[in-house]
C-alpha positions as a printed Julia matrix, in Angstrom:
591×3 Matrix{Float64}:
  12.73   -7.44   12.96
  14.88   -7.98    9.85
  11.9    -7.04    7.72
  12.28   -3.5     9.08
  15.52   -3.01    7.11
  15.67   -1.53    3.62
  18.52   -3.86    2.61
  16.85   -7.15    3.55
  14.56   -8.93    1.11
  11.06   -9.75    2.32
  10.35  -13.46    2.29
   6.79  -14.3     1.41
   4.81  -15.65    4.34
   2.87  -17.98    2.02
   3.56  -19.15   -1.55
   1.31  -18.14   -4.43
  -1.43  -20.58   -5.27
  -4.69  -20.58   -7.23
  -6.5   -19.25   -4.17
  -4.74  -15.91   -4.77
  -6.03  -15.8    -8.32
  -9.54  -16.72   -7.18
  -9.37  -13.79   -4.78
  -8.36  -11.54   -7.65
 -11.42  -12.76   -9.54
 -13.59  -10.97   -6.95
 -12.48   -7.66   -8.47
 -12.92   -8.97  -12.0
 -16.49  -10.17  -11.42
 -17.53   -6.66  -10.42
 -16.67   -5.6   -13.99
 -18.43   -8.57  -15.61
 -20.83   -6.66  -17.9
 -18.33   -4.28  -19.54
 -15.83   -7.14  -19.89
 -18.4    -9.32  -21.68
 -19.16   -6.42  -24.03
 -15.45   -5.88  -24.67
 -14.95   -9.58  -25.35
 -17.85   -9.61  -27.83
 -16.42   -6.65  -29.71
 -12.99   -8.27  -29.75
 -14.38  -11.55  -31.07
 -16.26   -9.73  -33.86
 -13.16   -7.75  -34.75
 -11.06  -10.93  -34.92
 -13.64  -12.84  -36.98
 -13.91  -10.0   -39.49
 -10.13   -9.78  -39.73
  -9.79  -13.51  -40.48
 -11.78  -13.09  -43.69
  -8.94  -11.13  -45.33
  -6.76  -14.18  -46.28
  -9.79  -15.89  -47.88
 -10.43  -12.77  -49.96
  -6.74  -12.75  -50.94
  -6.89  -16.42  -52.0
  -9.99  -15.81  -54.16
  -8.47  -12.72  -55.78
  -5.18  -14.52  -56.63
  -6.76  -17.77  -57.85
  -9.94  -16.48  -59.56
 -10.33  -12.7   -59.93
  -6.88  -11.9   -61.31
  -6.7   -14.85  -63.8
 -10.18  -13.92  -65.09
  -9.11  -10.25  -65.36
 -12.35   -9.21  -63.65
 -11.41   -5.6   -62.93
 -14.82   -4.68  -61.5
 -14.75   -7.63  -59.13
 -11.18   -6.74  -58.11
 -12.32   -3.25  -57.11
 -15.23   -4.75  -55.17
 -13.01   -7.22  -53.3
 -10.53   -4.42  -52.52
 -13.34   -2.25  -51.16
 -14.6    -5.16  -49.04
 -11.09   -5.69  -47.64
 -10.9    -2.0   -46.74
 -14.28   -2.21  -45.0
 -13.14   -5.22  -42.92
 -10.05   -3.3   -41.82
 -12.0    -0.16  -40.88
 -14.71   -2.08  -39.0
 -12.08   -4.15  -37.19
 -10.2    -1.0   -36.1
 -13.42    0.72  -34.91
 -14.46   -2.29  -32.85
 -10.94   -2.59  -31.38
 -10.94    1.11  -30.43
 -14.3     0.87  -28.63
 -13.09   -2.23  -26.83
  -9.87   -0.48  -25.8
 -11.79    2.41  -24.24
 -14.04    0.03  -22.32
 -11.11   -1.94  -20.94
  -9.2     1.2   -19.97
 -12.1     2.17  -17.71
 -12.37   -1.39  -16.39
  -8.66   -1.43  -15.54
  -8.92    1.87  -13.65
 -11.99    0.64  -11.77
 -10.08   -2.47  -10.68
  -7.14   -0.29   -9.56
  -9.56    1.85   -7.55
 -11.15   -1.17   -5.84
  -7.87   -2.87   -4.88
  -6.22    0.36   -3.76
  -9.26    1.34   -1.69
  -9.29   -2.07    0.03
  -5.56   -1.77    0.77
  -5.86    1.74    2.19
  -8.9     0.79    4.28
  -7.03   -2.22    5.68
  -3.86   -0.23    6.35
  -5.84    2.26    8.43
  -7.12   -0.6    10.6
  -3.76   -2.28   11.16
  -2.21   -1.79   14.63
   0.83    0.33   15.45
   2.97   -2.82   15.59
   2.58   -3.38   11.84
   4.12    0.03   11.14
   6.75   -0.43   13.86
   8.06   -3.48   11.98
   8.19   -2.15    8.39
   9.8     0.71    6.48
   7.14    3.05    5.11
   8.58    2.76    1.6
   7.86   -0.98    1.5
   4.24   -0.28    2.39
   3.8     2.57   -0.11
   5.11    0.58   -3.07
   2.4    -2.05   -2.56
  -0.42    0.48   -2.6
   0.87    2.43   -5.62
   3.3     0.54   -7.88
   2.18   -3.04   -7.34
  -1.52   -2.27   -7.84
  -0.71   -0.44  -11.08
   1.29   -3.46  -12.24
  -1.52   -6.0   -11.76
  -4.45   -3.94  -13.04
  -3.86   -4.6   -16.74
  -3.44   -8.33  -16.16
  -6.7    -8.51  -14.21
  -8.63   -6.59  -16.87
  -7.18   -6.75  -20.38
  -5.17   -9.83  -19.5
  -8.23  -11.98  -18.79
 -10.11  -10.76  -21.86
  -7.1   -11.14  -24.13
  -6.32  -14.62  -22.82
  -9.83  -15.87  -23.66
  -9.84  -13.97  -26.94
  -6.5   -15.37  -28.09
  -7.7   -18.9   -27.34
 -10.83  -18.22  -29.44
  -8.63  -16.7   -32.16
  -6.51  -19.83  -32.26
  -9.61  -21.99  -32.67
 -10.97  -19.76  -35.44
  -7.61  -19.62  -37.25
  -7.16  -23.4   -36.99
 -10.66  -23.92  -38.41
  -9.93  -21.59  -41.35
  -6.53  -23.24  -41.93
  -7.86  -26.77  -42.03
 -10.7   -25.62  -44.26
  -8.14  -24.36  -46.78
  -5.53  -27.18  -46.62
  -5.02  -29.95  -44.07
  -1.4   -30.88  -44.91
  -0.09  -27.33  -44.73
  -2.04  -26.83  -41.49
  -0.17  -29.75  -39.9
   3.13  -28.11  -40.86
   2.05  -24.94  -39.01
   1.18  -26.97  -35.9
   4.53  -28.8   -35.95
   6.27  -25.97  -34.08
   4.0   -26.15  -31.03
   5.9   -28.94  -29.15
   9.12  -26.91  -29.33
   7.38  -23.82  -27.98
   5.76  -25.74  -25.1
   9.12  -27.3   -24.17
  10.74  -23.85  -23.88
   7.83  -22.58  -21.74
   8.06  -25.51  -19.31
  11.83  -25.15  -19.08
  11.84  -21.52  -17.92
   8.53  -21.33  -15.99
   9.88  -21.74  -12.44
  13.02  -19.67  -13.03
  10.99  -16.88  -14.55
   8.67  -16.62  -11.53
  11.61  -16.56   -9.12
  13.3   -13.91  -11.21
  10.3   -11.59  -10.97
   9.98  -12.23   -7.23
  13.58  -11.0    -6.96
  12.63   -7.87   -8.95
   9.76   -7.29   -6.51
  12.13   -7.58   -3.53
  14.8    -5.25   -4.91
  12.21   -2.7    -6.02
  10.74   -2.71   -2.51
  14.2    -2.26   -0.94
  15.06    0.63   -3.25
  11.76    2.37   -2.57
  12.16    1.92    1.2
  15.63    3.49    1.23
  14.52    6.35   -1.02
  11.61    7.18    1.29
  13.86    6.96    4.36
  16.48    9.2     2.74
  13.96   11.87    1.79
  12.43   11.86    5.29
  15.86   12.18    6.89
  17.46   14.59    4.42
  18.09   17.23    7.1
  20.02   14.78    9.27
  21.92   13.59    6.21
  23.09   17.09    5.38
  23.87   17.96    9.0
  26.24   14.99    9.26
  27.48   15.29    5.63
  26.42   11.73    4.82
  25.56   12.52    1.18
  28.44   10.59   -0.36
  28.0     7.57    1.88
  24.23    7.48    1.29
  24.78    7.79   -2.45
  26.92    4.67   -2.24
  24.12    2.77   -0.45
  21.58    3.94   -3.03
  23.9     2.98   -5.88
  24.3    -0.53   -4.47
  20.54   -0.95   -4.11
  19.92    0.43   -7.61
  22.61   -1.86   -9.04
  20.99   -4.88   -7.36
  17.65   -3.89   -8.88
  19.24   -3.47  -12.32
  20.89   -6.91  -12.09
  17.73   -8.82  -11.18
  15.67   -6.82  -13.69
  18.01   -7.72  -16.54
  17.95  -11.37  -15.48
  14.14  -11.42  -15.42
  13.97   -9.58  -18.74
  16.16  -12.23  -20.4
  13.54  -14.84  -19.54
  10.77  -12.62  -20.89
  12.59  -11.97  -24.17
  13.35  -15.66  -24.7
   9.68  -16.41  -25.42
   9.05  -13.89  -28.26
  12.49  -14.87  -29.67
  11.33  -18.49  -29.78
   7.94  -17.63  -31.3
   9.4   -15.33  -33.96
  11.88  -17.96  -35.11
   9.31  -20.75  -35.13
   6.92  -18.56  -37.13
   9.64  -17.82  -39.69
  10.64  -21.49  -39.99
   7.03  -22.63  -40.36
   6.32  -20.03  -43.06
   9.42  -21.11  -44.96
   8.33  -24.74  -44.63
   4.91  -23.9   -46.12
   6.52  -22.44  -49.25
   9.01  -25.32  -49.55
   6.41  -28.05  -49.1
   3.71  -26.27  -51.09
   5.9   -25.39  -54.08
   8.34  -28.31  -54.17
   6.72  -31.32  -52.47
   3.01  -30.91  -53.25
   3.24  -28.84  -56.42
   0.69  -26.76  -58.33
  -1.47  -29.8   -59.0
  -2.37  -30.13  -55.31
  -2.13  -26.58  -54.01
  -2.52  -23.33  -55.9
  -0.31  -20.3   -55.32
  -3.33  -18.55  -53.78
  -3.65  -21.36  -51.23
   0.05  -21.05  -50.33
  -0.32  -17.28  -49.83
  -3.44  -17.77  -47.73
  -1.75  -20.44  -45.57
   1.37  -18.32  -45.08
  -0.91  -15.5   -43.91
  -2.71  -17.87  -41.56
   0.67  -19.14  -40.26
   1.62  -15.61  -39.24
  -1.82  -15.12  -37.72
  -1.64  -18.48  -35.91
   1.65  -17.69  -34.22
   0.61  -14.15  -33.35
  -1.97  -15.32  -30.76
   0.65  -17.7   -29.4
   3.09  -14.8   -29.1
   0.33  -12.75  -27.44
  -0.43  -15.62  -25.06
   3.25  -15.92  -24.19
   3.39  -12.17  -23.51
   0.27  -12.52  -21.36
   1.99  -15.37  -19.56
   4.99  -13.09  -18.97
   2.69  -10.39  -17.62
   0.93  -12.93  -15.43
   4.25  -14.17  -14.02
   5.23  -10.57  -13.27
   1.84   -9.84  -11.71
   2.0   -12.98   -9.56
   4.94  -11.51   -7.63
   2.95   -8.32   -7.03
  -0.32  -10.11   -6.21
   1.53  -12.09   -3.58
   2.63   -8.87   -1.88
  -0.79   -7.24   -2.2
  -2.64  -10.18   -0.7
   0.02  -10.61    1.97
  -0.78   -7.05    3.07
  -4.54   -7.65    2.93
  -4.03  -10.85    4.97
  -2.1    -9.04    7.67
  -4.24   -9.61   10.76
  -5.95   -6.64   12.39
  -5.08   -7.61   15.96
  -6.57   -4.48   17.51
 -10.17   -4.48   16.38
 -13.73   -4.7    17.65
 -14.72   -8.09   19.03
 -17.78   -9.62   17.31
 -20.25   -8.49   19.99
 -18.53   -5.2    20.89
 -20.8    -2.56   22.42
 -20.5     1.19   22.11
 -18.9     2.77   25.17
 -21.49    5.14   26.68
 -20.47    8.7    27.63
 -17.88    8.27   30.35
 -17.09   10.06   33.59
 -13.43    9.07   33.35
 -12.7     6.38   35.99
  -9.72    4.31   34.74
  -8.57    1.04   36.26
  -5.64   -1.25   35.41
  -6.25   -4.79   36.67
  -3.09   -6.97   36.72
  -2.05   -5.77   33.28
   0.92   -7.44   31.61
   2.14   -6.32   28.2
   4.93   -7.29   25.77
   5.67   -5.94   22.31
   7.48   -9.19   21.56
   6.65  -12.53   23.2
   8.6   -13.15   26.38
   9.89   -9.57   26.74
   7.42   -7.97   29.11
   7.4    -4.18   29.35
   4.76   -4.17   32.1
   3.94   -6.95   34.56
   0.87   -7.28   36.8
   0.29   -3.52   36.78
  -2.72   -2.39   38.84
  -3.91    1.09   39.75
  -7.11    3.14   39.84
  -7.63    6.7    38.67
 -10.8     8.56   39.65
 -12.78   10.68   37.21
 -11.32   14.17   36.92
  -8.02   13.2    38.48
  -4.77   14.34   36.82
  -2.01   11.73   36.82
   1.6    12.28   35.81
   3.76    9.38   34.58
   7.45    9.92   35.18
  10.51    7.72   35.18
  13.5     6.66   33.09
  13.37    6.4    29.31
  12.06    3.03   28.15
  10.36    2.21   31.45
   6.9     1.99   29.84
   5.27    5.4    30.36
   4.11    5.77   26.77
   3.13    2.11   26.76
   0.69    2.77   29.61
  -1.16    5.53   27.72
  -1.07    3.54   24.48
  -2.82    0.7    26.27
  -5.51    3.05   27.63
  -6.18    4.18   24.05
  -6.01    0.53   22.97
  -3.42    1.07   20.3
  -2.12   -2.3    21.5
  -3.94   -5.17   23.2
  -2.84   -6.14   26.69
  -1.08   -9.48   26.94
  -2.81  -10.33   30.24
  -5.24   -8.58   32.58
  -7.79   -5.9    31.76
  -8.2    -2.14   31.52
 -11.56   -0.67   32.49
 -13.1     2.76   32.0
 -16.13    3.4    34.21
 -16.18   -0.36   34.79
 -16.28   -1.23   31.07
 -13.54   -3.54   29.8
 -12.11   -1.54   26.87
 -11.39   -4.76   24.94
 -15.17   -5.33   24.7
 -16.2    -1.89   23.41
 -15.88   -0.42   19.92
 -12.68    1.4    19.15
 -14.54    4.38   17.7
 -16.64    4.88   20.85
 -13.51    4.54   23.01
 -11.14    6.86   21.15
 -13.79    9.44   20.32
 -13.97   10.25   24.05
 -10.23   10.69   24.35
  -7.95   13.56   23.49
  -4.56   12.15   22.63
  -1.45   14.12   21.86
   1.45   11.81   21.14
   5.11   12.69   21.34
   5.3    13.01   17.53
   3.52   16.26   16.63
   2.41   15.32   13.13
   1.17   18.13   10.91
  -0.78   17.31    7.74
  -0.52   19.25    4.49
  -3.25   21.89    4.32
  -4.13   24.99    6.32
  -3.53   25.55   10.01
  -7.32   25.7    10.39
  -7.67   22.26    8.79
  -5.01   20.82   11.08
  -6.65   22.06   14.28
 -10.07   20.93   13.04
  -8.71   17.48   12.05
 -10.32   15.65   14.99
 -13.6    17.6    14.92
 -14.6    18.36   11.35
 -17.8    20.18   12.32
 -16.02   22.67   14.61
 -16.71   26.32   13.9
 -13.92   28.8    13.26
 -14.7    30.41   16.61
 -14.17   27.05   18.37
 -10.88   26.57   16.55
  -9.66   30.01   17.59
 -10.75   29.4    21.19
  -8.73   26.17   21.33
  -5.7    27.91   19.83
  -5.96   30.73   22.38
  -6.14   28.22   25.24
  -2.73   26.84   24.3
  -1.24   30.21   23.33
  -1.06   29.35   19.62
  -3.36   32.16   18.47
  -0.7    34.85   18.71
   1.88   33.26   16.41
  -0.8    31.99   14.0
  -2.09   35.52   13.43
   1.45   36.68   12.69
   1.34   34.7     9.44
   0.12   36.64    6.4
  -2.94   34.41    6.0
  -3.45   33.6     9.67
  -5.44   30.42   10.21
  -5.66   29.9     6.42
  -1.88   29.67    6.11
  -0.88   26.61    4.08
   1.61   24.29    5.77
   3.51   21.38    4.26
   3.39   17.79    5.35
   5.03   17.47    8.79
   4.84   21.27    9.09
   8.26   22.05    7.65
   7.43   25.79    7.62
   6.78   25.75   11.36
   9.13   25.5    14.31
   8.98   22.39   16.46
   7.29   24.39   19.24
   4.69   25.79   16.82
   3.92   22.33   15.49
   3.44   21.09   19.03
   1.1    23.93   19.96
  -1.04   23.34   16.87
  -1.24   19.63   17.74
  -2.17   20.64   21.28
  -5.0    22.84   20.0
  -6.2    19.97   17.83
  -6.43   17.73   20.88
  -8.17   20.32   23.05
 -10.77   21.08   20.38
 -12.16   17.54   20.65
 -13.26   18.37   24.24
 -12.35   14.89   25.55
 -13.37   13.29   28.85
  -9.99   11.59   29.1
  -6.91   13.56   28.1
  -3.56   11.98   27.27
  -0.51   14.21   26.81
   2.76   12.51   25.91
   5.59   15.05   26.26
   3.09   17.74   25.23
   5.35   20.62   26.23
   8.75   19.14   25.41
   9.43   21.6    22.58
   7.97   24.74   24.17
  10.21   27.33   25.79
   9.82   28.14   29.47
   7.87   31.39   28.9
   5.37   29.75   26.53
   5.12   26.75   28.82
   3.87   28.98   31.67
   1.21   30.44   29.38
   0.15   26.99   28.19
  -0.08   25.81   31.77
  -2.7    28.47   32.45
  -4.89   27.11   29.69
  -4.25   23.55   30.83
  -5.37   24.28   34.37
  -8.83   25.21   33.05
  -8.9    22.33   30.59
  -7.98   19.67   33.15
 -10.86   20.57   35.47
 -13.41   17.78   35.42
 -11.35   15.65   33.03
  -9.26   12.57   33.73
  -5.79   13.28   32.42
  -2.57   11.31   31.96
   0.5    13.48   31.44
   3.95   12.21   30.5
   6.75   14.7    30.97
  10.47   14.48   31.57
  10.55   18.02   32.93
   9.12   17.5    36.41
   8.32   21.17   36.83
   5.4    20.68   34.45
   3.71   17.97   36.57
   4.17   19.32   40.1
   0.53   20.34   40.34
  -0.92   16.97   39.21
  -3.15   15.18   41.73
  -0.94   12.14   41.57
   2.51   11.32   40.22
   3.37    7.7    39.37
   7.02    6.73   38.94
   7.17    3.97   36.3
  10.09    1.58   36.72
  10.89   -2.15   36.79
   7.79   -3.09   34.73
   5.38   -1.4    37.11
   4.65    1.55   39.41
   7.59    1.94   41.8
   6.19    5.01   43.63
   2.89    6.86   43.64
   1.71   10.01   45.4
   1.54   13.78   45.15
   4.64   15.87   44.46
   5.11   16.73   48.13
   4.45   13.17   49.31
   7.03   11.72   46.94
   9.63   14.28   47.89
   9.05   13.44   51.51
   9.71    9.74   50.8
  13.15   10.68   49.49
  13.01    7.79   47.0
  13.27    7.5    43.23
  11.15   10.57   42.47
  13.1    12.68   44.98
  16.36   11.58   43.4
  15.11   12.44   39.88
  13.65   15.8    40.93
  16.8    16.77   42.81
  18.99   15.86   39.82
  16.89   18.03   37.51
  17.03   20.98   39.92
  20.82   20.7    40.08
  21.04   20.62   36.24
  18.85   23.72   36.02
């Protein structure tokens, strides 16, 4: 459960290995054709650019001494052409790779979102929303360039190094060996910091995730924060998290900056060595000044790909930390899913049976044990009892939001673990305790579970739950825009809109979890009238703490001690003078 805290780092469940990178290659292979074209353009641009030092050598050693002014103009024009062509090819390549990078982002993000929608409730119970959001948005953005431009540039820089080395050795072997002398030093530095650098960027990933999680939590709970004047205290928490992020970021950045620092200094030393050796040791008899200029140019060009490769390595190290998180999310098992040979649940009458059902959210801590009961089609059942006894768990199991630990649940004789989730839930109307309202119009929210519903059907559902009156009081009526979570609506209005959304689906099995908890007594009586018509012919499970709302149910089941402690009609349970009688009497006295 520690992973559900914003101030606790997430340990990776599995270390990064080449298998992760091979999985990333799946997205790259889909962009194979444009990437090959981009690589070809890059190679041509690089090859054309490498001709410039040779032109310079010829101009210094031949054209200028011969005072061939016409030839000098021609060589200058040719140099200009090579620059222009190189820039044009690089620009086309950049546009291609920008599209490739965005396509890769789209593919990864779509796979993540699709997988997140399939994950069970337990996954979201155990994690702050901010730590989930950062993987879908920030981390995917961070890896896209490495998986597109990074691959192309890595291959291209290797090819560049080969081309440059070939040109260098063609001009002068001894000076070429001087340029290569700095490579062992560079490789030693890379090997020295490799492991520390990866750990540093994993720490950045952790602290970024923590900061994002607390920010999301703070925004969601801003009303509570202001009610209890927690602003100063929360600012202190945020400052500590931000400071931790800044500390690990600066540490990781120091490793990143060490590599270009090393390359820049090696390049400078090698260039100086070329001039010293060429002018003092070898002399004009062995190397001309034009050769020295050409080799110094090639030295800068030789170390530039190495610097680029080191920057790519830095980017890869950074991306590894993000790829680990992305693939960890994609590897999260979908525990509530269709079995391989799942069949579609045919249209149901509504018989529901629990057969020795045991369930635990965490191993060894059973919420329900050996629970058995039968509900006939069209019967209305109320679940009452103390908080935490398992009432909501019962209805969540019927909807198969969780899998039972032991036993079976059957609808019309069909084991719900063997039917498709879509065919099961499409025949249920479920209104959970949290009345979530999506951004959009009121019409869109009511139509959310039945997209093909007509406006007349939407209005009819709203009237049935007494929502039509207050909706029409808004300036734009059913087309009134509401914010996410319905911040412009009262809690009771949000609940009524959610109720209408559930009723519109015309379910065979209806589940209402505290459906009237935020509705005043007058409105509740009106809603009850609509419910009485709705419940006819439908199997319904109703959870309510206010017992006055469930008195007319066919059966009331008192959930306690991991099972059903009492069951019967309202009058039968009162006559028993047991747990239900005690609860009902206490509520009457409070009223």
